mmCIF file of C-alpha atoms in Angstrom:
data_model
loop_
_atom_site.group_PDB
_atom_site.id
_atom_site.type_symbol
_atom_site.label_atom_id
_atom_site.label_comp_id
_atom_site.label_asym_id
_atom_site.label_seq_id
_atom_site.Cartn_x
_atom_site.Cartn_y
_atom_site.Cartn_z
ATOM 1 C CA MET A 1346 10.496 6.289 34.952
ATOM 2 C CA MET A 1347 9.256 4.414 31.936
ATOM 3 C CA THR A 1348 7.364 1.194 32.242
ATOM 4 C CA GLY A 1349 6.417 -1.148 29.430
ATOM 5 C CA ASP A 1350 3.372 1.093 28.767
ATOM 6 C CA CYS A 1351 4.275 4.042 26.587
ATOM 7 C CA GLN A 1352 1.347 5.969 27.988
ATOM 8 C CA VAL A 1353 3.076 6.369 31.346
ATOM 9 C CA HIS A 1354 4.685 9.786 31.741
ATOM 10 C CA GLU A 1355 7.012 10.877 34.487
ATOM 11 C CA VAL A 1356 9.031 14.073 34.625
ATOM 12 C CA VAL A 1357 12.658 13.603 35.555
ATOM 13 C CA ASP A 1358 14.305 16.368 37.527
ATOM 14 C CA THR A 1359 17.811 16.624 36.138
ATOM 15 C CA ASN A 1360 18.953 18.229 39.386
ATOM 16 C CA SER A 1361 17.758 15.373 41.574
ATOM 17 C CA THR A 1362 20.135 12.895 43.112
ATOM 18 C CA SER A 1363 18.796 9.797 41.407
ATOM 19 C CA THR A 1364 16.720 8.638 38.463
ATOM 20 C CA SER A 1365 16.738 5.014 39.549
ATOM 21 C CA SER A 1366 13.610 3.590 41.122
ATOM 22 C CA CYS A 1367 15.341 0.291 41.951
ATOM 23 C CA THR A 1368 17.323 -0.428 45.075
ATOM 24 C CA GLY A 1369 18.904 -3.542 46.462
ATOM 25 C CA SER A 1370 21.642 -5.674 44.984
ATOM 26 C CA SER A 1371 23.772 -4.518 42.083
ATOM 27 C CA ASP A 1372 22.147 -7.179 39.883
ATOM 28 C CA SER A 1373 18.669 -5.760 40.518
ATOM 29 C CA ILE A 1374 19.942 -2.244 39.832
ATOM 30 C CA PHE A 1375 21.390 -3.316 36.474
ATOM 31 C CA ILE A 1376 18.245 -5.235 35.530
ATOM 32 C CA CYS A 1377 15.944 -2.320 36.368
ATOM 33 C CA CYS A 1378 18.120 0.075 34.366
ATOM 34 C CA GLU A 1379 18.176 -2.340 31.423
ATOM 35 C CA GLN A 1380 14.378 -2.579 31.389
ATOM 36 C CA ARG A 1381 13.883 1.181 31.564
ATOM 37 C CA LEU A 1382 16.373 1.837 28.752
ATOM 38 C CA ILE A 1383 14.708 -0.763 26.518
ATOM 39 C CA SER A 1384 11.295 0.787 27.173
ATOM 40 C CA THR A 1385 12.540 4.321 26.497
ATOM 41 C CA SER A 1386 14.182 3.225 23.253
ATOM 42 C CA LYS A 1387 10.998 1.483 22.132
ATOM 43 C CA CYS A 1388 8.870 4.559 22.742
ATOM 44 C CA LEU A 1389 11.363 6.857 21.013
ATOM 45 C CA LYS A 1390 11.319 4.585 17.953
ATOM 46 C CA GLU A 1391 7.517 4.561 17.921
ATOM 47 C CA SER A 1392 7.435 8.342 18.171
ATOM 48 C CA SER A 1393 9.956 8.617 15.311
ATOM 49 C CA SER A 1394 7.873 6.303 13.127
ATOM 50 C CA LYS A 1395 4.778 8.416 13.669
ATOM 51 C CA ASN A 1396 6.717 11.548 12.757
ATOM 52 C CA LEU A 1397 8.036 10.017 9.525
ATOM 53 C CA GLU A 1398 4.612 8.682 8.531
ATOM 54 C CA HIS A 1399 2.866 11.968 9.321
ATOM 55 C CA PRO A 1400 5.498 14.733 9.003
ATOM 56 C CA ASP A 1401 2.853 17.467 8.971
ATOM 57 C CA SER A 1402 1.924 16.629 12.555
ATOM 58 C CA ALA A 1403 5.427 17.140 13.923
ATOM 59 C CA GLU A 1404 4.184 19.460 16.645
ATOM 60 C CA ALA A 1405 1.729 16.861 17.876
ATOM 61 C CA ALA A 1406 4.437 14.230 17.703
ATOM 62 C CA ARG A 1407 6.481 16.202 20.216
ATOM 63 C CA ASN A 1408 3.857 15.188 22.746
ATOM 64 C CA ALA A 1409 3.563 11.585 21.535
ATOM 65 C CA ASN A 1410 3.689 8.586 23.831
ATOM 66 C CA ILE A 1411 7.188 8.951 25.161
ATOM 67 C CA SER A 1412 8.530 9.976 28.554
ATOM 68 C CA GLU A 1413 8.805 13.699 29.129
ATOM 69 C CA TYR A 1414 12.158 14.821 30.467
ATOM 70 C CA THR A 1415 12.746 18.327 31.723
ATOM 71 C CA ASP A 1416 15.225 20.462 29.838
ATOM 72 C CA SER A 1417 17.655 21.812 32.427
ATOM 73 C CA THR A 1418 18.546 24.693 30.098
ATOM 74 C CA GLY A 1419 14.918 25.795 29.909
ATOM 75 C CA CYS A 1420 15.292 26.437 26.179
ATOM 76 C CA ASP A 1421 12.438 26.370 23.690
ATOM 77 C CA PRO A 1422 12.786 23.181 21.589
ATOM 78 C CA LYS A 1423 11.734 25.114 18.469
ATOM 79 C CA GLN A 1424 14.697 27.445 18.890
ATOM 80 C CA SER A 1425 17.230 24.703 19.494
ATOM 81 C CA ASN A 1426 20.425 25.312 17.540
ATOM 82 C CA VAL A 1427 21.354 22.167 15.654
ATOM 83 C CA SER A 1428 25.134 22.515 15.888
ATOM 84 C CA GLU A 1429 24.922 23.273 19.615
ATOM 85 C CA THR A 1430 22.611 20.324 20.132
ATOM 86 C CA VAL A 1431 24.975 17.978 18.313
ATOM 87 C CA ARG A 1432 27.919 19.282 20.323
ATOM 88 C CA GLU A 1433 26.062 18.589 23.555
ATOM 89 C CA LEU A 1434 25.115 15.098 22.329
ATOM 90 C CA VAL A 1435 28.786 14.412 21.626
ATOM 91 C CA SER A 1436 29.730 15.565 25.127
ATOM 92 C CA LEU A 1437 27.015 13.463 26.710
ATOM 93 C CA SER A 1438 28.023 10.392 24.704
ATOM 94 C CA THR A 1439 31.569 10.845 26.008
ATOM 95 C CA ILE A 1440 30.219 10.801 29.561
ATOM 96 C CA ILE A 1441 28.362 7.543 28.902
ATOM 97 C CA SER A 1442 31.455 6.045 27.286
ATOM 98 C CA ASN A 1443 33.579 6.972 30.320
ATOM 99 C CA GLU A 1444 31.025 5.799 32.893
ATOM 100 C CA SER A 1445 30.459 2.471 31.123
ATOM 101 C CA THR A 1446 34.236 1.981 31.081
ATOM 102 C CA LYS A 1447 34.386 2.620 34.835
ATOM 103 C CA LEU A 1448 31.585 0.107 35.398
ATOM 104 C CA SER A 1449 33.278 -2.451 33.197
ATOM 105 C CA LEU A 1450 36.690 -2.122 34.809
ATOM 106 C CA SER A 1451 35.220 -2.214 38.310
ATOM 107 C CA PHE A 1452 33.976 -5.754 37.686
ATOM 108 C CA CYS A 1453 37.216 -7.062 36.220
ATOM 109 C CA LYS A 1454 38.666 -7.991 39.577
ATOM 110 C CA GLU A 1455 37.773 -8.378 43.229
ATOM 111 C CA PRO A 1456 36.520 -6.684 45.229
ATOM 112 C CA HIS A 1457 33.557 -5.640 43.090
ATOM 113 C CA PRO A 1458 32.003 -2.237 43.775
ATOM 114 C CA SER A 1459 29.411 -1.913 46.509
ATOM 115 C CA ASP A 1460 25.715 -1.728 45.662
ATOM 116 C CA SER A 1461 25.695 1.996 46.400
ATOM 117 C CA ASP A 1462 28.683 2.608 44.126
ATOM 118 C CA CYS A 1463 26.967 0.611 41.351
ATOM 119 C CA ALA A 1464 23.793 2.636 41.831
ATOM 120 C CA ALA A 1465 25.728 5.903 41.513
ATOM 121 C CA LEU A 1466 27.489 4.844 38.294
ATOM 122 C CA VAL A 1467 24.307 3.463 36.764
ATOM 123 C CA ASP A 1468 22.407 6.583 37.774
ATOM 124 C CA LYS A 1469 24.866 8.837 35.951
ATOM 125 C CA CYS A 1470 24.679 6.733 32.777
ATOM 126 C CA GLU A 1471 20.904 6.669 32.849
ATOM 127 C CA ARG A 1472 20.510 10.368 33.636
ATOM 128 C CA THR A 1473 22.848 11.234 30.763
ATOM 129 C CA ALA A 1474 20.931 8.954 28.393
ATOM 130 C CA HIS A 1475 17.668 10.657 29.352
ATOM 131 C CA ARG A 1476 19.150 14.049 28.575
ATOM 132 C CA MET A 1477 20.115 12.735 25.131
ATOM 133 C CA VAL A 1478 16.540 11.571 24.563
ATOM 134 C CA SER A 1479 15.330 15.066 25.466
ATOM 135 C CA LEU A 1480 17.780 16.671 23.023
ATOM 136 C CA SER A 1481 16.805 14.293 20.224
ATOM 137 C CA ARG A 1482 13.237 15.558 20.525
ATOM 138 C CA GLN A 1483 14.240 19.211 20.351
ATOM 139 C CA VAL A 1484 15.903 19.122 16.947
ATOM 140 C CA GLY A 1485 13.796 20.663 14.247
ATOM 141 C CA PRO A 1486 12.075 21.321 12.075
ATOM 142 C CA GLY A 1487 13.443 18.828 9.518
ATOM 143 C CA GLN A 1488 12.326 15.220 9.898
ATOM 144 C CA SER A 1489 15.379 13.823 8.083
ATOM 145 C CA LEU A 1490 17.801 15.296 10.611
ATOM 146 C CA LYS A 1491 15.636 14.088 13.477
ATOM 147 C CA GLN A 1492 15.671 10.642 11.909
ATOM 148 C CA LEU A 1493 19.474 10.385 11.985
ATOM 149 C CA ILE A 1494 19.813 11.790 15.498
ATOM 150 C CA ARG A 1495 17.065 9.607 16.947
ATOM 151 C CA GLU A 1496 18.504 6.513 15.278
ATOM 152 C CA ALA A 1497 21.854 7.262 16.939
ATOM 153 C CA VAL A 1498 20.210 7.809 20.336
ATOM 154 C CA CYS A 1499 18.118 4.631 20.034
ATOM 155 C CA GLU A 1500 21.176 2.576 19.093
ATOM 156 C CA LEU A 1501 23.013 3.893 22.141
ATOM 157 C CA LEU A 1502 20.034 3.166 24.406
ATOM 158 C CA ASP A 1503 19.802 -0.382 23.045
ATOM 159 C CA ASN A 1504 23.517 -1.080 23.466
ATOM 160 C CA LEU A 1505 23.617 0.508 26.908
ATOM 161 C CA ALA A 1506 20.663 -1.680 27.904
ATOM 162 C CA ARG A 1507 22.507 -4.796 26.650
ATOM 163 C CA PHE A 1508 25.573 -3.698 28.586
ATOM 164 C CA MET A 1509 23.537 -3.398 31.803
ATOM 165 C CA GLY A 1510 22.039 -6.811 31.122
ATOM 166 C CA LEU A 1511 25.493 -8.329 30.729
ATOM 167 C CA LEU A 1512 26.642 -6.759 34.005
ATOM 168 C CA SER A 1513 23.779 -8.449 35.807
ATOM 169 C CA GLY A 1514 24.552 -11.849 34.297
ATOM 170 C CA GLY A 1515 27.519 -12.773 36.457
ATOM 171 C CA GLY A 1516 30.312 -15.047 35.279
ATOM 172 C CA PRO A 1517 33.584 -14.061 33.568
ATOM 173 C CA PHE A 1518 33.773 -10.448 32.482
ATOM 174 C CA THR A 1519 35.904 -9.091 29.627
ATOM 175 C CA PRO A 1520 35.780 -5.274 29.579
ATOM 176 C CA HIS A 1521 36.556 -4.712 25.886
ATOM 177 C CA GLN A 1522 34.014 -7.275 24.770
ATOM 178 C CA HIS A 1523 31.244 -5.832 26.942
ATOM 179 C CA THR A 1524 31.909 -2.127 26.494
ATOM 180 C CA GLY A 1525 32.863 -2.162 22.808
ATOM 181 C CA MET A 1526 29.272 -1.910 21.605
ATOM 182 C CA VAL A 1527 28.653 1.094 23.874
ATOM 183 C CA TRP A 1528 31.873 2.796 22.744
ATOM 184 C CA LYS A 1529 30.931 2.293 19.093
ATOM 185 C CA SER A 1530 27.512 3.870 19.618
ATOM 186 C CA CYS A 1531 29.078 6.793 21.477
ATOM 187 C CA ARG A 1532 31.630 7.461 18.735
ATOM 188 C CA ALA A 1533 28.827 7.736 16.177
ATOM 189 C CA PHE A 1534 27.679 11.048 17.662
ATOM 190 C CA ALA A 1535 30.869 12.802 16.568
ATOM 191 C CA LYS A 1536 29.880 11.984 12.970
ATOM 192 C CA LEU A 1537 26.331 13.338 13.133
ATOM 193 C CA PRO A 1538 25.347 16.051 10.616
ATOM 194 C CA THR A 1539 25.077 19.569 11.991
ATOM 195 C CA SER A 1540 22.430 20.813 9.551
ATOM 196 C CA HIS A 1541 19.269 19.506 7.947
ATOM 197 C CA ALA A 1542 20.755 19.834 4.457
ATOM 198 C CA GLU A 1543 23.798 17.779 5.471
ATOM 199 C CA ALA A 1544 21.505 15.105 6.893
ATOM 200 C CA VAL A 1545 19.565 14.846 3.633
ATOM 201 C CA VAL A 1546 22.791 14.670 1.627
ATOM 202 C CA ARG A 1547 23.875 11.693 3.715
ATOM 203 C CA LEU A 1548 20.513 9.969 3.384
ATOM 204 C CA VAL A 1549 20.312 10.529 -0.371
ATOM 205 C CA ASP A 1550 23.889 9.275 -0.711
ATOM 206 C CA SER A 1551 22.900 6.212 1.302
ATOM 207 C CA SER A 1552 20.008 5.557 -1.090
ATOM 208 C CA ARG A 1553 22.357 6.030 -4.044
ATOM 209 C CA CYS A 1554 24.842 3.531 -2.600
ATOM 210 C CA LEU A 1555 22.093 0.952 -2.161
ATOM 211 C CA VAL A 1556 21.021 1.414 -5.777
ATOM 212 C CA ALA A 1557 24.660 1.227 -6.934
ATOM 213 C CA ASP A 1558 25.120 -2.014 -4.968
ATOM 214 C CA ALA A 1559 22.028 -3.526 -6.593
ATOM 215 C CA LEU A 1560 23.339 -2.420 -9.997
ATOM 216 C CA LYS A 1561 26.757 -4.000 -9.405
ATOM 217 C CA GLU A 1562 25.203 -7.247 -8.244
ATOM 218 C CA LEU A 1563 23.034 -7.412 -11.353
ATOM 219 C CA GLU A 1564 25.943 -6.579 -13.665
ATOM 220 C CA ASP A 1565 28.080 -9.255 -12.005
ATOM 221 C CA CYS A 1566 25.307 -11.778 -12.462
ATOM 222 C CA VAL A 1567 24.995 -10.956 -16.156
ATOM 223 C CA LYS A 1568 28.757 -11.175 -16.555
ATOM 224 C CA ASP A 1569 29.159 -14.469 -14.703
ATOM 225 C CA GLU A 1570 25.926 -15.899 -16.091
ATOM 226 C CA ILE A 1571 25.245 -17.577 -12.761
ATOM 227 C CA THR A 1572 23.887 -16.487 -9.373
ATOM 228 C CA GLU A 1573 23.053 -18.085 -6.078
ATOM 229 C CA ILE A 1574 19.423 -17.328 -6.774
ATOM 230 C CA VAL A 1575 19.629 -19.214 -10.067
ATOM 231 C CA GLU A 1576 21.167 -22.183 -8.293
ATOM 232 C CA GLU A 1577 18.347 -22.249 -5.762
ATOM 233 C CA VAL A 1578 15.671 -22.715 -8.439
ATOM 234 C CA GLU A 1579 17.023 -25.968 -9.743
ATOM 235 C CA ASP A 1580 17.651 -25.791 -13.503
ATOM 236 C CA GLU A 1581 16.080 -22.376 -14.043
ATOM 237 C CA ALA A 1582 18.430 -19.910 -15.715
ATOM 238 C CA TRP A 1583 18.358 -16.893 -17.968
ATOM 239 C CA SER A 1584 17.749 -17.662 -21.619
ATOM 240 C CA SER A 1585 19.712 -15.711 -24.207
ATOM 241 C CA TYR A 1586 16.605 -13.561 -24.659
ATOM 242 C CA ASP A 1587 16.395 -12.954 -20.918
ATOM 243 C CA LYS A 1588 20.002 -11.829 -20.798
ATOM 244 C CA ASP A 1589 19.321 -9.177 -23.418
ATOM 245 C CA LEU A 1590 16.397 -7.890 -21.357
ATOM 246 C CA VAL A 1591 18.463 -7.849 -18.164
ATOM 247 C CA SER A 1592 21.374 -6.094 -19.875
ATOM 248 C CA ASN A 1593 19.089 -3.364 -21.184
ATOM 249 C CA SER A 1594 17.393 -3.017 -17.785
ATOM 250 C CA VAL A 1595 20.782 -2.129 -16.331
ATOM 251 C CA GLY A 1596 20.578 1.123 -18.286
ATOM 252 C CA LEU A 1597 17.518 2.293 -16.344
ATOM 253 C CA ILE A 1598 19.244 1.637 -13.027
ATOM 254 C CA LYS A 1599 22.349 3.517 -14.163
ATOM 255 C CA VAL A 1600 20.168 6.545 -14.901
ATOM 256 C CA ILE A 1601 18.752 6.358 -11.371
ATOM 257 C CA VAL A 1602 22.244 6.278 -9.854
ATOM 258 C CA ASN A 1603 23.003 9.488 -11.751
ATOM 259 C CA VAL A 1604 19.720 11.104 -10.664
ATOM 260 C CA LEU A 1605 20.511 10.490 -6.997
ATOM 261 C CA LYS A 1606 24.111 11.598 -7.485
ATOM 262 C CA LYS A 1607 23.069 14.909 -9.067
ATOM 263 C CA THR A 1608 20.442 15.394 -6.352
ATOM 264 C CA SER A 1609 23.047 15.012 -3.634
ATOM 265 C CA GLN A 1610 25.498 17.292 -5.430
ATOM 266 C CA SER A 1611 22.870 20.027 -5.827
ATOM 267 C CA ILE A 1612 22.054 20.032 -2.125
ATOM 268 C CA SER A 1613 25.759 19.982 -1.237
ATOM 269 C CA SER A 1614 26.572 22.941 -3.485
ATOM 270 C CA LYS A 1615 23.520 25.146 -2.919
ATOM 271 C CA GLY A 1616 21.437 23.659 -0.132
ATOM 272 C CA TYR A 1617 23.383 24.899 2.879
ATOM 273 C CA VAL A 1618 22.833 28.636 2.449
ATOM 274 C CA ASP A 1619 19.085 28.527 2.951
ATOM 275 C CA SER A 1620 16.977 25.633 4.041
ATOM 276 C CA ASP A 1621 13.426 24.590 3.264
ATOM 277 C CA SER A 1622 12.886 21.605 5.526
ATOM 278 C CA ASP A 1623 9.796 20.402 3.662
ATOM 279 C CA GLN A 1624 11.571 20.355 0.296
ATOM 280 C CA LEU A 1625 14.544 18.540 1.789
ATOM 281 C CA ASP A 1626 12.372 15.965 3.574
ATOM 282 C CA ILE A 1627 10.382 15.249 0.401
ATOM 283 C CA THR A 1628 13.639 14.846 -1.511
ATOM 284 C CA ASN A 1629 14.859 12.310 1.038
ATOM 285 C CA LYS A 1630 11.528 10.463 1.082
ATOM 286 C CA LEU A 1631 11.369 10.148 -2.714
ATOM 287 C CA SER A 1632 14.999 9.017 -2.881
ATOM 288 C CA ALA A 1633 14.389 6.300 -0.288
ATOM 289 C CA GLU A 1634 11.273 5.126 -2.112
ATOM 290 C CA ILE A 1635 13.206 4.909 -5.378
ATOM 291 C CA SER A 1636 15.886 2.809 -3.681
ATOM 292 C CA ASN A 1637 13.235 0.361 -2.450
ATOM 293 C CA LEU A 1638 11.624 0.197 -5.906
ATOM 294 C CA VAL A 1639 15.001 -0.574 -7.481
ATOM 295 C CA ASP A 1640 15.189 -3.633 -5.226
ATOM 296 C CA ASP A 1641 11.757 -4.747 -6.470
ATOM 297 C CA PHE A 1642 12.783 -4.165 -10.076
ATOM 298 C CA VAL A 1643 16.044 -6.098 -9.717
ATOM 299 C CA ILE A 1644 14.257 -9.013 -8.034
ATOM 300 C CA SER A 1645 11.840 -9.187 -10.984
ATOM 301 C CA LEU A 1646 14.814 -9.658 -13.313
ATOM 302 C CA TYR A 1647 16.010 -12.904 -11.712
ATOM 303 C CA PRO A 1648 14.799 -16.195 -13.183
ATOM 304 C CA PRO A 1649 12.225 -17.390 -13.665
ATOM 305 C CA LEU A 1650 11.258 -14.076 -15.271
ATOM 306 C CA ARG A 1651 7.665 -12.884 -15.347
ATOM 307 C CA TYR A 1652 7.770 -10.368 -18.155
ATOM 308 C CA ASP A 1653 4.641 -8.507 -17.122
ATOM 309 C CA ASN A 1654 6.148 -8.085 -13.653
ATOM 310 C CA VAL A 1655 9.354 -6.689 -15.175
ATOM 311 C CA SER A 1656 7.404 -4.126 -17.205
ATOM 312 C CA GLY A 1657 5.199 -3.201 -14.246
ATOM 313 C CA SER A 1658 8.141 -2.775 -11.875
ATOM 314 C CA ALA A 1659 9.995 -0.659 -14.442
ATOM 315 C CA GLU A 1660 6.931 1.542 -14.959
ATOM 316 C CA THR A 1661 6.441 2.102 -11.237
ATOM 317 C CA LEU A 1662 10.122 2.862 -10.787
ATOM 318 C CA ALA A 1663 10.245 5.303 -13.714
ATOM 319 C CA ASN A 1664 7.169 7.145 -12.404
ATOM 320 C CA ASP A 1665 8.819 7.720 -9.031
ATOM 321 C CA VAL A 1666 12.040 8.936 -10.672
ATOM 322 C CA ARG A 1667 10.014 11.377 -12.798
ATOM 323 C CA GLN A 1668 8.281 12.544 -9.626
ATOM 324 C CA LEU A 1669 11.634 13.238 -7.974
ATOM 325 C CA LEU A 1670 12.906 15.141 -11.029
ATOM 326 C CA ALA A 1671 9.700 17.224 -11.150
ATOM 327 C CA HIS A 1672 10.041 17.952 -7.434
ATOM 328 C CA LEU A 1673 13.667 19.033 -7.856
ATOM 329 C CA ARG A 1674 12.701 21.648 -10.450
ATOM 330 C CA GLY A 1675 10.867 23.572 -7.745
ATOM 331 C CA CYS A 1676 13.467 23.218 -4.990
ATOM 332 C CA TYR A 1677 15.481 26.130 -3.651
ATOM 333 C CA PHE A 1678 18.773 24.282 -4.241
ATOM 334 C CA VAL A 1679 18.085 23.807 -7.972
ATOM 335 C CA ASP A 1680 18.320 26.775 -10.339
ATOM 336 C CA THR A 1681 17.856 27.432 -14.051
ATOM 337 C CA ALA A 1682 21.403 26.272 -14.789
ATOM 338 C CA ASP A 1683 20.375 22.789 -13.635
ATOM 339 C CA SER A 1684 17.658 22.486 -16.273
ATOM 340 C CA LYS A 1685 20.100 20.899 -18.694
ATOM 341 C CA TRP A 1686 20.873 17.833 -16.591
ATOM 342 C CA LEU A 1687 17.279 17.598 -15.370
ATOM 343 C CA ASP A 1688 16.020 17.505 -18.969
ATOM 344 C CA PHE A 1689 18.709 15.010 -19.963
ATOM 345 C CA LEU A 1690 17.898 12.615 -17.124
ATOM 346 C CA ASP A 1691 14.160 12.983 -17.733
ATOM 347 C CA LYS A 1692 14.651 11.881 -21.339
ATOM 348 C CA ALA A 1693 17.038 9.119 -20.273
ATOM 349 C CA VAL A 1694 14.387 7.672 -17.958
ATOM 350 C CA ASP A 1695 11.813 7.649 -20.770
ATOM 351 C CA HIS A 1696 14.276 6.182 -23.267
ATOM 352 C CA ASN A 1697 15.337 3.320 -21.017
ATOM 353 C CA LEU A 1698 11.777 2.592 -19.915
ATOM 354 C CA VAL A 1699 10.716 2.225 -23.549
ATOM 355 C CA LYS A 1700 13.620 -0.183 -24.132
ATOM 356 C CA VAL A 1701 12.644 -2.313 -21.139
ATOM 357 C CA ARG A 1702 9.002 -2.420 -22.233
ATOM 358 C CA GLN A 1703 9.904 -3.368 -25.794
ATOM 359 C CA ASP A 1704 12.410 -6.003 -24.704
ATOM 360 C CA ALA A 1705 9.995 -7.518 -22.186
ATOM 361 C CA GLY A 1706 7.257 -7.740 -24.794
ATOM 362 C CA ARG A 1707 9.601 -9.183 -27.419
ATOM 363 C CA VAL A 1708 11.117 -11.768 -25.059
ATOM 364 C CA LYS A 1709 7.670 -12.774 -23.832
ATOM 365 C CA SER A 1710 6.598 -13.324 -27.431
ATOM 366 C CA TYR A 1711 9.735 -15.368 -28.198
ATOM 367 C CA ARG A 1712 9.287 -17.553 -25.149
ATOM 368 C CA GLN A 1713 5.648 -18.188 -25.961
ATOM 369 C CA THR A 1714 6.648 -19.181 -29.499
ATOM 370 C CA ASP A 1715 9.374 -21.488 -28.209
ATOM 371 C CA ASP A 1716 7.035 -23.074 -25.660
ATOM 372 C CA GLY A 1717 4.479 -23.589 -28.394
#
């Protein structure tokens, strides 16, 4: 099994009678299982990070520093059918949910299960979790889909590890409180996307929602003319000039919300027939980067304003949006009929960027005059 060193590899025979290397009391069994699950989750996360940072080396990442588990079906990971894989993950998550419930209920009253019974229940949970790790590594070739599936598997591993830790802690035991986090993680598998395009739609929509939330927060601040951030910087507040700049900056963010919305709609309407995993992954990556840059831009708009920072953040943000729009023009899910909205949004980005630049320069000049 896994140790704290990710370099350690051990093949697990899914037909063997046990995956547990710990024997003894039930407490020691739970603790050993908890440690192995934490280590496996850590290595899976590290492997996922390497894949996302270097998507072109996906094949090498398959053999990254993570435990190797045998595939009882003997199937080639490259040929793994996504919908079948997700269905199996759902079935396996149901097994873990049921087994964790059995474990939980068995400790609700005396007599508690014997050490051998505990070992058998823990073994089934752990073996099932390992199979899910194996499946999460077989999904391909799109990195975005792998990202969602691995995140779900890692969350389940983490919560199952916490559950095992709680079982070993002794004291009063409330089944719903202790198993709820495992149940929640298990239910998430039924909501997983069954195609790479669907995964990217969800991720782009998530980026759009984050941008929309930042937009709403900024609009509310302008409307109320007060924010917690303003209160934390003593008497600093937006001047009337600043408010004009902030109000006009809202326009750029609104354009970005529409860009991400149209991107998602295009993939939803035309991206499921064929699939170019590279184009979809780049679309997701650019969308996520834009969402992060919106956060930077919004932060620059809170007092005390640094007008050069506002202009610089707006410029960086607009460049990334233009990059996404240029990328979309060459994607398989965008056709000539989409040129109209692409051109419109391209011009809207330029128009709003010019307004932000002009306003920032004008407000900076006014403030310098006032200070003088």
